Amino acid sequence: MEAVTDATPPTHSPALAAALAAQDVVAVAYALRNDVMIVPQLVVNGQAEQVRVFGREGTDRRMLLLFSSAENYARMVPDEIDPQIMVGDAQWLREFLTVHQQVLEMVFFDVAGPHVMQAAPADLMRALGPLPGEEETGTSEPGG
């Protein structure tokens, strides 16, 4: 008998949605460490090849927008026919923040609602904790 696998990755995170609804920073950090997040992709020449970041005119600083569901992202870009997304996890977010922390001003969650939150990239790095196999430096505090 052949093994059946789910070829379609999840396009929502119930844990992140619940944490955002409760406006619970500790629960958001837990969801980011243990579940997925929806990441907008920029489509260039018909290919969704990179993370879509947003910025204010006249500045080189950018904002990363993450979503608890593909539907919440689609709500932000209602005029796009087929908004492209990828599914990220804690490792992906750590790596992205590490590479781009110099240009990222802020990270917003579900910016089009229903429950918006924001965090500084450095705060998210602390919330994500060390990479597997790395030791945490300093003292550890609950929820942090």
Tab-separated table of C-alpha atoms in Angstrom:
chain	number	residue	atom	x	y	z
A	1	MET	CA	0.000	0.000	0.000
A	2	GLU	CA	1.360	3.416	-0.936
A	3	ALA	CA	1.810	6.033	1.746
A	4	VAL	CA	-0.479	8.993	1.318
A	5	THR	CA	0.983	12.388	2.087
A	6	ASP	CA	-0.626	15.779	2.169
A	7	ALA	CA	0.983	17.570	-0.778
A	8	THR	CA	-0.690	20.867	0.088
A	9	PRO	CA	0.957	22.813	2.905
A	10	PRO	CA	-1.333	24.478	5.432
A	11	THR	CA	-2.412	27.981	4.465
A	12	HIS	CA	-3.393	29.050	7.956
A	13	SER	CA	-2.192	28.866	11.522
A	14	PRO	CA	-4.974	28.445	14.080
A	15	ALA	CA	-2.406	28.956	16.875
A	16	LEU	CA	-1.204	32.285	15.473
A	17	ALA	CA	-4.774	33.436	14.770
A	18	ALA	CA	-5.841	32.649	18.352
A	19	ALA	CA	-2.775	34.379	19.808
A	20	LEU	CA	-3.419	37.495	17.718
A	21	ALA	CA	-7.115	37.497	18.678
A	22	ALA	CA	-6.100	37.405	22.342
A	23	GLN	CA	-3.368	40.031	21.716
A	24	ASP	CA	-1.142	37.683	23.745
A	25	VAL	CA	2.543	38.333	23.019
A	26	VAL	CA	3.693	35.123	24.704
A	27	ALA	CA	1.180	33.048	22.710
A	28	VAL	CA	2.290	34.748	19.468
A	29	ALA	CA	5.905	33.832	20.240
A	30	TYR	CA	4.845	30.247	20.985
A	31	ALA	CA	2.877	30.034	17.725
A	32	LEU	CA	5.820	31.377	15.732
A	33	ARG	CA	8.161	28.812	17.299
A	34	ASN	CA	5.805	25.866	16.865
A	35	ASP	CA	3.489	26.462	13.918
A	36	VAL	CA	3.558	28.141	10.509
A	37	MET	CA	3.032	31.648	9.209
A	38	ILE	CA	1.877	32.890	5.835
A	39	VAL	CA	4.449	34.982	3.974
A	40	PRO	CA	3.571	37.123	0.926
A	41	GLN	CA	5.639	36.469	-2.174
A	42	LEU	CA	6.623	39.021	-4.781
A	43	VAL	CA	5.805	37.950	-8.315
A	44	VAL	CA	8.444	39.008	-10.851
A	45	ASN	CA	8.088	38.004	-14.497
A	46	GLY	CA	5.329	35.564	-13.569
A	47	GLN	CA	7.443	33.844	-10.893
A	48	ALA	CA	6.953	34.136	-7.130
A	49	GLU	CA	10.631	34.007	-6.249
A	50	GLN	CA	11.156	36.182	-3.207
A	51	VAL	CA	9.543	37.462	-0.056
A	52	ARG	CA	7.392	40.520	-0.612
A	53	VAL	CA	8.324	43.291	1.799
A	54	PHE	CA	6.737	46.700	2.051
A	55	GLY	CA	8.134	50.152	2.696
A	56	ARG	CA	7.274	53.788	2.963
A	57	GLU	CA	8.152	56.084	0.096
A	58	GLY	CA	11.399	57.969	0.533
A	59	THR	CA	13.026	55.457	2.874
A	60	ASP	CA	15.092	52.317	2.415
A	61	ARG	CA	13.633	50.703	5.551
A	62	ARG	CA	11.200	47.851	4.966
A	63	MET	CA	8.407	46.110	6.834
A	64	LEU	CA	7.812	42.374	6.817
A	65	LEU	CA	4.155	41.415	6.857
A	66	LEU	CA	3.213	37.990	8.178
A	67	PHE	CA	-0.258	36.505	8.290
A	68	SER	CA	-2.150	33.845	10.213
A	69	SER	CA	-3.927	32.794	7.008
A	70	ALA	CA	-3.797	33.191	3.257
A	71	GLU	CA	-7.292	34.701	3.477
A	72	ASN	CA	-6.033	37.506	5.733
A	73	TYR	CA	-3.281	38.305	3.234
A	74	ALA	CA	-5.795	38.298	0.365
A	75	ARG	CA	-7.883	40.774	2.376
A	76	MET	CA	-4.919	43.164	2.344
A	77	VAL	CA	-4.493	42.976	-1.454
A	78	PRO	CA	-8.102	42.763	-2.702
A	79	ASP	CA	-7.230	43.913	-6.236
A	80	GLU	CA	-4.728	41.089	-6.821
A	81	ILE	CA	-6.260	38.210	-8.750
A	82	ASP	CA	-4.027	35.457	-7.374
A	83	PRO	CA	-1.939	36.657	-4.418
A	84	GLN	CA	1.089	34.401	-4.009
A	85	ILE	CA	2.209	33.127	-0.627
A	86	MET	CA	4.678	30.769	0.944
A	87	VAL	CA	4.445	28.999	4.262
A	88	GLY	CA	7.228	29.835	6.703
A	89	ASP	CA	8.264	28.307	9.995
A	90	ALA	CA	10.458	29.406	12.918
A	91	GLN	CA	13.705	28.430	11.199
A	92	TRP	CA	12.746	30.343	8.059
A	93	LEU	CA	11.821	33.432	10.117
A	94	ARG	CA	15.089	33.327	12.098
A	95	GLU	CA	17.105	33.095	8.888
A	96	PHE	CA	15.134	35.852	7.143
A	97	LEU	CA	15.444	38.222	10.112
A	98	THR	CA	19.154	37.477	10.458
A	99	VAL	CA	19.866	38.262	6.808
A	100	HIS	CA	17.606	41.327	6.555
A	101	GLN	CA	17.644	42.847	10.050
A	102	GLN	CA	19.537	45.941	8.877
A	103	VAL	CA	16.721	47.013	6.540
A	104	LEU	CA	13.689	45.730	8.455
A	105	GLU	CA	12.026	48.405	10.530
A	106	MET	CA	9.089	46.389	11.848
A	107	VAL	CA	7.177	43.125	11.469
A	108	PHE	CA	3.385	43.304	11.314
A	109	PHE	CA	0.968	40.412	11.799
A	110	ASP	CA	-2.404	40.330	10.002
A	111	VAL	CA	-2.038	43.998	9.084
A	112	ALA	CA	-5.451	44.005	7.340
A	113	GLY	CA	-7.086	42.570	10.437
A	114	PRO	CA	-8.919	41.238	12.124
A	115	HIS	CA	-6.322	41.389	14.949
A	116	VAL	CA	-3.212	43.409	14.109
A	117	MET	CA	0.004	43.188	16.116
A	118	GLN	CA	3.528	44.390	15.457
A	119	ALA	CA	6.996	43.608	16.758
A	120	ALA	CA	10.513	44.853	16.274
A	121	PRO	CA	12.733	42.353	14.438
A	122	ALA	CA	15.122	42.147	17.421
A	123	ASP	CA	12.220	41.304	19.737
A	124	LEU	CA	11.112	38.540	17.392
A	125	MET	CA	14.616	37.085	17.304
A	126	ARG	CA	14.603	36.931	21.113
A	127	ALA	CA	11.112	35.392	21.102
A	128	LEU	CA	12.166	32.725	18.613
A	129	GLY	CA	15.056	31.695	20.836
A	130	PRO	CA	18.235	29.974	19.687
A	131	LEU	CA	18.449	27.732	16.660
A	132	PRO	CA	18.265	24.023	17.465
A	133	GLY	CA	21.675	22.947	18.722
A	134	GLU	CA	22.643	26.463	19.840
A	135	GLU	CA	22.906	27.360	23.492
A	136	GLU	CA	21.091	30.365	24.821
A	137	THR	CA	23.370	32.988	26.317
A	138	GLY	CA	22.476	34.760	29.527
A	139	THR	CA	19.621	33.898	31.791
A	140	SER	CA	16.386	32.545	30.518
A	141	GLU	CA	13.106	34.170	31.490
A	142	PRO	CA	9.670	32.579	31.169
A	143	GLY	CA	7.914	33.473	27.931
A	144	GLY	CA	10.904	35.207	26.539
